[in-house]
XYZ file of C-alpha atoms in Angstrom:
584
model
C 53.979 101.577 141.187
C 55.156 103.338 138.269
C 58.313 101.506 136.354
C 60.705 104.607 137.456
C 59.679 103.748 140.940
C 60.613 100.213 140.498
C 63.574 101.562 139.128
C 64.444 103.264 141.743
C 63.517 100.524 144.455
C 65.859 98.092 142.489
C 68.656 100.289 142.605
C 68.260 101.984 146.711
C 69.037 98.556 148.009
C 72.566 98.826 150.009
C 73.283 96.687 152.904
C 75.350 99.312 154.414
C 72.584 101.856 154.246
C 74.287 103.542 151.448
C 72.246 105.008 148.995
C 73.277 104.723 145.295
C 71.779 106.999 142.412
C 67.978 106.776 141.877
C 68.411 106.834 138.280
C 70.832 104.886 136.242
C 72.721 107.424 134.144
C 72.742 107.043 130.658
C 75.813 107.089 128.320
C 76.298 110.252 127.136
C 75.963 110.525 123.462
C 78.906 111.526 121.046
C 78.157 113.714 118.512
C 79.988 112.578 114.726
C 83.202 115.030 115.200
C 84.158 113.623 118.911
C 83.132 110.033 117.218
C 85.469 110.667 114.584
C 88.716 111.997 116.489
C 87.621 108.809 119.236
C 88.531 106.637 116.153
C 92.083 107.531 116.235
C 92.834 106.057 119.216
C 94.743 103.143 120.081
C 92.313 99.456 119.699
C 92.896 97.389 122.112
C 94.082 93.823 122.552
C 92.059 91.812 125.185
C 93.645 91.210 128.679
C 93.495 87.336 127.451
C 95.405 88.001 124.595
C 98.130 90.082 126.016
C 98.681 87.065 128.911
C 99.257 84.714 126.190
C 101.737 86.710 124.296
C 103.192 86.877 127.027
C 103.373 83.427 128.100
C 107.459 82.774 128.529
C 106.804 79.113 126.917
C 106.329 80.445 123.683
C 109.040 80.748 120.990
C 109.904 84.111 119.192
C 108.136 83.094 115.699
C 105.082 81.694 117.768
C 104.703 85.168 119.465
C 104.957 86.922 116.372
C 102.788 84.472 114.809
C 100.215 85.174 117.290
C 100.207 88.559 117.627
C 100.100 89.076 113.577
C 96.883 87.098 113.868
C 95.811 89.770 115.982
C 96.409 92.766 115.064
C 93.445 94.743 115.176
C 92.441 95.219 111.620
C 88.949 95.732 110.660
C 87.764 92.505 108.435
C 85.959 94.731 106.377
C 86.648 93.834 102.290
C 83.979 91.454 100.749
C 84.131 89.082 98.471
C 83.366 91.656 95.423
C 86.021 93.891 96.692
C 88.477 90.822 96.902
C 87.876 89.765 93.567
C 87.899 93.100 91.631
C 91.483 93.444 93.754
C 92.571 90.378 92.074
C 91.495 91.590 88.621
C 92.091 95.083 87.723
C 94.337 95.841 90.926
C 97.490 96.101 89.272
C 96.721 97.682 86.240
C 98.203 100.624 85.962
C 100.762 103.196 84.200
C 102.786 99.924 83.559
C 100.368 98.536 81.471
C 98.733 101.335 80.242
C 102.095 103.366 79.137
C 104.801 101.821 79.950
C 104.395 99.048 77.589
C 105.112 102.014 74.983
C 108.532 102.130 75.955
C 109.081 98.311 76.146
C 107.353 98.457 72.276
C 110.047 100.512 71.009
C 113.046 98.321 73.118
C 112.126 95.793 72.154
C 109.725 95.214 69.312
C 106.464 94.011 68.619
C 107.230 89.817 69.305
C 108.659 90.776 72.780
C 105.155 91.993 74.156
C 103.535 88.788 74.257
C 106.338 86.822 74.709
C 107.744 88.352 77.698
C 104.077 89.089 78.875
C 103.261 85.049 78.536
C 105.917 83.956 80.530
C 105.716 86.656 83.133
C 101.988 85.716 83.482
C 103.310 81.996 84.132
C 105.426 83.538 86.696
C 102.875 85.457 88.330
C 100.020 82.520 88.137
C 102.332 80.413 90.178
C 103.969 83.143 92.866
C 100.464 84.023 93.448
C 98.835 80.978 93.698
C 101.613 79.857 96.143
C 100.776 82.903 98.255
C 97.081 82.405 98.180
C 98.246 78.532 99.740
C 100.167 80.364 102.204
C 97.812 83.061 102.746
C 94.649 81.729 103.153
C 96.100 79.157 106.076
C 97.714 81.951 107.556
C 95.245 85.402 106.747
C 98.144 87.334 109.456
C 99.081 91.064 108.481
C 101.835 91.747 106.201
C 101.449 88.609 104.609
C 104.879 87.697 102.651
C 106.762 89.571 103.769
C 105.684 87.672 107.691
C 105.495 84.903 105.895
C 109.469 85.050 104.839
C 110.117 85.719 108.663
C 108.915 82.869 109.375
C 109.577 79.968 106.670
C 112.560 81.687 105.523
C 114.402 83.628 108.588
C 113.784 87.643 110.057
C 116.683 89.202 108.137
C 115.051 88.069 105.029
C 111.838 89.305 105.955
C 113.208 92.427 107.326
C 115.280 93.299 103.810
C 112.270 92.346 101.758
C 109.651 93.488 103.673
C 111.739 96.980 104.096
C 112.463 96.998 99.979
C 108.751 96.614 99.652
C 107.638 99.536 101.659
C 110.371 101.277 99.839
C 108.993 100.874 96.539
C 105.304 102.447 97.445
C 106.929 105.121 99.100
C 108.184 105.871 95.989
C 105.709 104.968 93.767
C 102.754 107.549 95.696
C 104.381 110.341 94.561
C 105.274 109.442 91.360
C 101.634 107.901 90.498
C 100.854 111.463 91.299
C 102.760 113.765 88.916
C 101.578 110.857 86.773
C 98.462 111.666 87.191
C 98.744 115.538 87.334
C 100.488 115.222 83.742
C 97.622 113.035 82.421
C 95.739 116.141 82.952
C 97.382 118.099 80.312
C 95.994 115.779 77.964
C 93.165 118.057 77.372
C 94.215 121.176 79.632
C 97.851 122.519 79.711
C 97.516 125.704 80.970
C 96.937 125.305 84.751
C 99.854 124.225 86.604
C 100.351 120.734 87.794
C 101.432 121.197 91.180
C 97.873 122.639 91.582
C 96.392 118.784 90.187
C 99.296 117.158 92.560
C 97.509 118.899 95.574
C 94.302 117.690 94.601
C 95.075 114.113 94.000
C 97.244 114.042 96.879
C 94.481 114.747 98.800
C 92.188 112.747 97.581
C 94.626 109.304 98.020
C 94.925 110.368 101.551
C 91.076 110.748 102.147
C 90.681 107.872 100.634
C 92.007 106.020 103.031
C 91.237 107.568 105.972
C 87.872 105.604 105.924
C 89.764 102.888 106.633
C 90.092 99.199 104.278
C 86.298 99.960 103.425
C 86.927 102.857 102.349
C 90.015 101.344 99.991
C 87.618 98.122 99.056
C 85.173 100.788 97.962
C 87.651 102.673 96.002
C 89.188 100.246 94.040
C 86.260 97.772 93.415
C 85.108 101.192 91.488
C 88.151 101.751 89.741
C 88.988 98.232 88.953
C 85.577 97.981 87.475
C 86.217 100.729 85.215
C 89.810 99.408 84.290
C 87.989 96.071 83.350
C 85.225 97.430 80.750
C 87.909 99.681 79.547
C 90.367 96.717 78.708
C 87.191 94.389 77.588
C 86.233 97.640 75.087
C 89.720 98.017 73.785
C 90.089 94.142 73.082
C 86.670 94.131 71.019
C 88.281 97.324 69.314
C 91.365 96.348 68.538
C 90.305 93.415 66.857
C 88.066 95.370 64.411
C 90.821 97.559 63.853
C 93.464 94.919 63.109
C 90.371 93.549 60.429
C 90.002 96.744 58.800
C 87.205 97.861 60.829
C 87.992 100.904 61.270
C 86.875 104.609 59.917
C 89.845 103.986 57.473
C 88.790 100.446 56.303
C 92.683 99.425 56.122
C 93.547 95.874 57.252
C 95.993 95.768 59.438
C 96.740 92.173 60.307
C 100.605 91.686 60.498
C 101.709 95.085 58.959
C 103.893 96.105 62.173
C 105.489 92.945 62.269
C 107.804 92.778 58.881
C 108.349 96.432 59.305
C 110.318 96.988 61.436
C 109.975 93.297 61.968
C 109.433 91.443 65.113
C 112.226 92.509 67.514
C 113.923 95.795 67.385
C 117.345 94.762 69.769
C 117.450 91.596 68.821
C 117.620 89.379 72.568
C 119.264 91.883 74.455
C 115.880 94.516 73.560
C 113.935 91.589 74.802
C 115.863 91.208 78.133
C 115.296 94.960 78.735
C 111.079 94.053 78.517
C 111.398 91.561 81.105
C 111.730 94.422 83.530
C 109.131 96.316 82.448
C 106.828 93.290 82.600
C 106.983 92.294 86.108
C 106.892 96.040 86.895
C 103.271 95.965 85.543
C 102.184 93.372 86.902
C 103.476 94.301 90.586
C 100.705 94.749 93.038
C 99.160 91.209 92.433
C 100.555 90.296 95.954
C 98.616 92.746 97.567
C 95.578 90.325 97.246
C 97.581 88.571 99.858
C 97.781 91.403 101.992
C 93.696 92.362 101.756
C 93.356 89.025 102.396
C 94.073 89.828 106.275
C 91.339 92.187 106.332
C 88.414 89.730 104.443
C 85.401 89.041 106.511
C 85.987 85.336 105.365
C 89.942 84.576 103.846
C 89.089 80.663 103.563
C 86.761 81.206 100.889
C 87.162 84.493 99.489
C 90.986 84.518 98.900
C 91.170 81.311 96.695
C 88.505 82.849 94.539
C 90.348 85.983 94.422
C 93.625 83.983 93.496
C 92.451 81.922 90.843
C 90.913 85.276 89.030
C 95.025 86.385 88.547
C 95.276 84.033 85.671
C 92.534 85.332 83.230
C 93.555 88.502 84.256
C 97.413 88.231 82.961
C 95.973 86.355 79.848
C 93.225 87.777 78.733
C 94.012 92.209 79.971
C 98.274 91.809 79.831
C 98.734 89.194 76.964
C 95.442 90.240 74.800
C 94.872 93.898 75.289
C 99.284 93.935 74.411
C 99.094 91.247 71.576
C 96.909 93.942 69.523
C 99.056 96.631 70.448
C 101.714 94.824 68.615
C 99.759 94.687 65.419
C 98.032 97.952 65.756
C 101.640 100.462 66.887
C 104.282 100.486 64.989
C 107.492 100.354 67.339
C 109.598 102.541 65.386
C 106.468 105.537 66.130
C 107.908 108.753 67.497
C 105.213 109.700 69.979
C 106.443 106.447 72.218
C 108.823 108.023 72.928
C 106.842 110.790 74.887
C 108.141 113.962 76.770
C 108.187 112.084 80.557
C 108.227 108.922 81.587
C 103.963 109.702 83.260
C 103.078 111.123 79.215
C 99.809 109.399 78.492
C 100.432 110.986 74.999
C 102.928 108.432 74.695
C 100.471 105.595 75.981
C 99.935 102.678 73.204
C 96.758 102.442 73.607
C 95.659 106.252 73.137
C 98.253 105.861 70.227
C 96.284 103.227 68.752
C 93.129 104.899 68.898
C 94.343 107.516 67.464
C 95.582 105.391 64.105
C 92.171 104.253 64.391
C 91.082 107.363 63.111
C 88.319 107.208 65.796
C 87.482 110.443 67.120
C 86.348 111.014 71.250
C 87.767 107.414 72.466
C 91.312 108.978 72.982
C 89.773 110.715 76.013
C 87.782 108.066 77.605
C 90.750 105.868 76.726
C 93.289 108.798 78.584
C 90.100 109.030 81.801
C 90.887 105.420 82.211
C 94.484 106.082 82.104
C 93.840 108.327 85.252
C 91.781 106.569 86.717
C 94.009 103.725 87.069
C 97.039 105.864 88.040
C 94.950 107.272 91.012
C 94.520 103.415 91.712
C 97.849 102.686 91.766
C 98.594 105.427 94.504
C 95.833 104.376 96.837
C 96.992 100.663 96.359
C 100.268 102.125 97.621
C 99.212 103.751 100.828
C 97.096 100.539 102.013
C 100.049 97.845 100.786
C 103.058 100.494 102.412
C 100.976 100.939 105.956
C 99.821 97.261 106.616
C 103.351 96.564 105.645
C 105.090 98.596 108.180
C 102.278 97.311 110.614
C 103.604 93.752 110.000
C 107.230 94.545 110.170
C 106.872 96.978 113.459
C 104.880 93.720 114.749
C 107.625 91.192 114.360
C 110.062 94.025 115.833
C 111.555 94.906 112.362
C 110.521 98.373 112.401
C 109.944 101.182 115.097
C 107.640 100.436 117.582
C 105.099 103.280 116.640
C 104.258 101.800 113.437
C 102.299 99.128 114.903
C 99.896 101.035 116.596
C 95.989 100.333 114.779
C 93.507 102.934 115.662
C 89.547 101.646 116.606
C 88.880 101.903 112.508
C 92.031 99.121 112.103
C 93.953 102.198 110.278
C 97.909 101.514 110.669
C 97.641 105.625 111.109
C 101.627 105.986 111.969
C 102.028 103.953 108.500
C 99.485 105.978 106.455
C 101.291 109.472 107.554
C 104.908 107.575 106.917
C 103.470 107.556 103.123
C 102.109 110.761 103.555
C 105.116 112.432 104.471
C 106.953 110.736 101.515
C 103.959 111.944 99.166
C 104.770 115.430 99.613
C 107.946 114.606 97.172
C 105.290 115.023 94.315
C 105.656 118.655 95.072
C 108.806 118.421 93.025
C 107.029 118.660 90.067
C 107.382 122.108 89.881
C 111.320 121.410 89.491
C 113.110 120.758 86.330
C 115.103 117.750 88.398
C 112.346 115.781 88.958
C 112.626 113.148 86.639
C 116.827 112.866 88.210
C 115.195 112.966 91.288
C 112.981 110.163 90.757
C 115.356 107.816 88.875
C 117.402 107.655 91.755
C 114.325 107.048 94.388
C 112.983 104.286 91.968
C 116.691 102.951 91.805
C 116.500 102.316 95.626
C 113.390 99.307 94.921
C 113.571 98.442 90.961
C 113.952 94.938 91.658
C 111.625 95.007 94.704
C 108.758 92.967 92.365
C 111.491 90.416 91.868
C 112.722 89.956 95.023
C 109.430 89.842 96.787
C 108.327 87.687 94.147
C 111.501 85.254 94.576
C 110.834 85.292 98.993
C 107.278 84.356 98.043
C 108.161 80.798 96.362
C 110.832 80.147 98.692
C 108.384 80.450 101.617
C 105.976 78.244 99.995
C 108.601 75.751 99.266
C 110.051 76.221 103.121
C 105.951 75.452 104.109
C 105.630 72.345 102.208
C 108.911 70.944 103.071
C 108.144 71.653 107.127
C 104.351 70.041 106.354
C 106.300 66.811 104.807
C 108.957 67.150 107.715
C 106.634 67.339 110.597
C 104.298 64.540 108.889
C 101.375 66.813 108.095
C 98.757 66.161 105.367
C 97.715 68.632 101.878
C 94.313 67.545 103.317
C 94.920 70.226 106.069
C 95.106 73.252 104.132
C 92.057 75.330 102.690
C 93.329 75.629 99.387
C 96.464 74.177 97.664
C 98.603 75.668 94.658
C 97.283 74.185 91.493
C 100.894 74.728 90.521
C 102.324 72.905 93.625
C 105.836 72.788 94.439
C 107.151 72.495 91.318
C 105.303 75.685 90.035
C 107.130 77.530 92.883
C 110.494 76.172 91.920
C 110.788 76.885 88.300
C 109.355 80.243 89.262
C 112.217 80.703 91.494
C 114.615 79.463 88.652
C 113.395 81.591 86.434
C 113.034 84.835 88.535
C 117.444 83.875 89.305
C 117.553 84.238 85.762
C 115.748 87.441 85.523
C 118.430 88.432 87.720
C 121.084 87.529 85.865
C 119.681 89.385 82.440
C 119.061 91.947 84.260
C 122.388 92.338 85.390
C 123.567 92.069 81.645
C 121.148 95.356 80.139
C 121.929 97.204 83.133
C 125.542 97.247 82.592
C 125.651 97.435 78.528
C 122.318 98.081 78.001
C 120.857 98.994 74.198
C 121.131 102.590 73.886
C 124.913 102.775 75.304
C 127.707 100.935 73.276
C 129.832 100.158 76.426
C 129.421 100.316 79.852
C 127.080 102.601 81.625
C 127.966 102.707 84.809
C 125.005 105.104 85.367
C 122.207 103.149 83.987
C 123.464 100.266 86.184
C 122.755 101.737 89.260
C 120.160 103.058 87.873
C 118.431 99.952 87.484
C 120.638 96.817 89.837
C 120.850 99.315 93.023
C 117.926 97.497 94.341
C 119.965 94.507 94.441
C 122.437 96.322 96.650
C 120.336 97.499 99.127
C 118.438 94.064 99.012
C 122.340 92.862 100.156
C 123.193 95.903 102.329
C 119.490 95.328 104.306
C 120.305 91.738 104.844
C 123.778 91.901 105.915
C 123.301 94.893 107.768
C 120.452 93.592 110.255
C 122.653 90.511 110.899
C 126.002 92.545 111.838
C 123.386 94.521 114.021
C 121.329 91.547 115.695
C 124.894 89.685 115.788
C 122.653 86.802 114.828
C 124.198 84.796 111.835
C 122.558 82.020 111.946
C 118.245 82.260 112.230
C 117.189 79.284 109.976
C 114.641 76.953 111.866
C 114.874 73.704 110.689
C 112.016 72.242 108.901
C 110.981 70.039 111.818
C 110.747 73.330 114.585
C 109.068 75.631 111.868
C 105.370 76.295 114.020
C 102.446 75.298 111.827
C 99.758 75.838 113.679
C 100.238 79.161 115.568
C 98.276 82.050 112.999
C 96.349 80.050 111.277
C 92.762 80.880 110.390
C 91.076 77.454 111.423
C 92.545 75.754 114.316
C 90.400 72.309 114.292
C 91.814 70.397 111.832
C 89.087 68.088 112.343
C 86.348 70.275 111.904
C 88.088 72.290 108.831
C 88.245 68.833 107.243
C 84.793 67.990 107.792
C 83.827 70.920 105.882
C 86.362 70.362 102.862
C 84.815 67.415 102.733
C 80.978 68.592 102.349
C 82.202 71.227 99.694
C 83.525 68.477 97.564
C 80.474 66.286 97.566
C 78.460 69.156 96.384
C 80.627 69.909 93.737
C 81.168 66.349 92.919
C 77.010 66.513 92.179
C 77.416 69.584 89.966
C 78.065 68.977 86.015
C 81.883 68.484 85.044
C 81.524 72.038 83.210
C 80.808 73.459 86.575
C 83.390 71.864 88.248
C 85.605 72.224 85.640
C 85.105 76.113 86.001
C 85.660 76.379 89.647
C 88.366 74.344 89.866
C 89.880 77.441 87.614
C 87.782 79.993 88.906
């Protein structure tokens, strides 16, 4: 008997005498285009799942816990992709130009002064995240994470000031980097460059997180051997080096010395450095979609220490000694002029001819980063938010590729503002959008230790052991606290240049909107959602906090077991070794 007529035998075998299909039917195959429109629908959550959201014992913050852990995100990003993230993720126009303007505030000492201690900042925020993170690898990250250690309003106010600022930022990343053009073209019009970059951002990211791993592992790698080539440069420069064989060394410093506005220039670089190095959370955001957050997110969070010391602090420290502060051209014709960029400036003293263009492809290269780092941070963002019921409903919804797609055409829609290019207002227009989140670094930054603090004080509370957690601040609690302390601070200068800041004599009443409105809407979010949810009181107490619902590794037992194996292999490596991945 042939194996169809088996087939067929196997299948006509109804004891009611009914007779079924000779031939199974095979699933019909989908050609790329209906595969590709398929992918936009909803992915769903198994029937299991669902029952236990649903399951009337659980609290509020245990549901949302749950369902965070989730969400239907494709774990897609590798290591590689994790760790380029973590090194060349945030370096962008802030580094790149505007550490030109904060040259010419506020001298050549304040770069790697205010750089240093912003790094400090940033090494501890972050490495509190990554503690946080890495236990709990849940969409959304800190801003879910200040839902729950903190209470919802906060998470609500910061998590809706963060989306704010990369709404913003997409389009302005984008006349940034249609203007970068003109560095060797001027002639065709930059709306024409918005279109295309606009477009390209958005296709970027409809392949999903690979598609954003992919992208920035590429230009993160290029941002890295471009900062590693300017740091070898700069220091034959500064030794006379150069085509024009004149030392350098401390030139720049006695003239026009050190600081040009005295403490108050100082204050006003502050700013500018934590702008720069924004976007070093969103390694706690990817983190959600690694294929393995218990090892790859440590590794990717210890990496954000070399990367503020050696790219920020180095790469800046020569700018110092290589650009004078008092030079005209920092002054540039738009905030996005990478004529005005330090580094392209430096160069140019150099006397080296060719290296001003690679050094300005970089510069657009990295601005291009920054907007796609904006689209994936702003969707997965709303996703978290519209999960915990702090945003619409529709923002939630995760197609079959784990694309927030609702999110993703939110920032679309608010992309389309680089259009305004073509106006003559559009540097008004965007002072007043960036007003709306220029503290949003801060803030975020500031909700990040004090949910790390919140999480070790419930661990003590509830009588929990270090020993449970995949990876621990190497700056503990007391990192996270003098972070906070200092970040208050921030606040507090801030407050001080925005109201009589250097260039006015008196009060600008302009300039401190301008630059403190975030604070206000920070208040107004806060407030508002409280009046709203007539809920004025949502602080869990340390001992009702849930610890265990979202975490990545359940078994305490078994996660201990295999801390422990990891240490007795590194305990057999050489100290050197151990020594270098206990900081890398």
């Amino acid at each position: 008997m042939s194996s169809l007529s088996k087939e067929e035998s196997k299948l006509d075998n109804s004891s009611d005498g009914i007779e079924l299909n000779a031939v199974a039917p095979f699933p019909e195959k989908k050609n790329h285009i209906q595969q590709f429109f398929d992918s936009f629908k909803r992915a769903e959550i198994s029937p299991e799942d669902l029952e236990y959201a649903n399951d009337p014992s659980l609290t509020e913050a245990e549901r949302n816990a749950f369902l965070l852990q989730k969400t239907p995100f494709r774990k897609s990003l590798k290591s590689r992709h994790l760790q380029m993230i973590a090194i060349g993720g945030s370096v962008g126009t802030g580094l790149f130009i505007g550490s030109g303007s904060a040259l010419r505030t506020g001298g050549a000492a304040s770069l790697p002064i205010c750089w240093c201690i912003v790094g400090v900042l940033a090494y501890c925020t972050i490495h509190a995240l990554g503690e946080v993170s890495s236990t709990y690898p849940i969409s959304g990250a800190f801003s879910a994470h200040a839902t729950r250690f903190i209470e919802p309003s906060v998470g609500f106010a910061i998590g809706w000031n963060y989306v704010l600022l990369w709404l913003v930022v997409l389009p302005s990343e984008i006349i940034a980097a249609s203007l970068t053009i003109q560095f060797w073209d001027s002639s065709v019009n930059p709306v024409v460059w918005v279109a295309i970059f606009y477009c390209l951002i958005l296709t970027i990211n409809i392949f999903g997180v690979r598609g954003y791993g992919e992208a920035e592992y590429f230009f993160s790698m290029v941002k890295v051997i471009a900062i590693l080539g300017f740091l070898v440069l700069g220091i034959v420069l500064v030794c006379g080096g150069g085509p024009s064989h004149g030392f350098v060394g401390g030139i720049n410093y006695r003239n026009p010395g050190p600081f040009t506005n005295g403490f108050k220039g100082v204050c006003t670089v502050f700013v500018t450095a934590c702008y720069s190095v924004g976007g070093s959370e969103l390694v706690g955001v990817s983190g959600a979609e690694s294929s393995n957050p218990r090892k790859e997110l440590p590794k990717a969070i210890k990496q954000v220490f070399w990367r503020m010391m050696l790219f920020f602090v180095g790469s800046l420290t020569l700018i110092s000694l290589l650009v004078n502060a008092k030079d005209q051209r920092l002054l540039g014709t738009s905030s996005a002029d990478a004529e005005a960029s330090p580094f392209v400036i430096a160069i140019k003293n150099g006397g080296i001819k060719g290296l001003p263009s690679v050094m300005n492809a970089v510069i657009l290269m990295s601005v291009i980063s920054v907007g796609n780092a904006s689209v994936f941070g702003c969707s997965r963002t709303l996703a978290s938010l519209s999960t915990q019921g702090l945003a619409p409903s529709c923002f939630s919804y995760v197609d079959r590729m784990g694309r927030p797609i609702f999110g993703i055409a939110a920032v679309a829609c608010t992309g389309l503002l680089a259009f305004t290019v073509a106006s003559d207002k559009e540097s008004t227009i965007f002072s007043w959008l960036m007003a709306l989140c220029g503290l949003s670094i801060i803030f975020t930054w500031c909700s990040i230790n004090i949910s790390h603090i919140r999480f070790r004080l419930a661990m003590k509370a509830q009588g929990r052991s270090l020993d449970e957690l995949t990876f621990t601040s190497h700056a503990g609690i007391w990192g996270s606290v003098l972070s906070l302390v200092i970040l208050v601070i921030f606040l507090f200068l801030q407050f001080w240049v925005a109201l009589w800041p250097v260039s006015h004599k008196g009060v600008d009443v302009t300039n401190f909107f301008q630059n403190y409105l975030g604070a206000i809407i920070v208040l107004v979010s806060y407030i508002g959602r409280k009046i709203y949810k007539r809920k004025f009181w949502e602080f869990l107490p340390l001992n009702e906090i849930p610890l265990d619902a979202g975490r990545a590794e359940v078994d305490i037992d078994e996660l201990q077991h295999e801390i422990e194996e990891e240490e007795k292999k590194m305990q057999s490596r050489g100290r050197l070794y151990r020594w270098y991945r206990w900081w890398c």
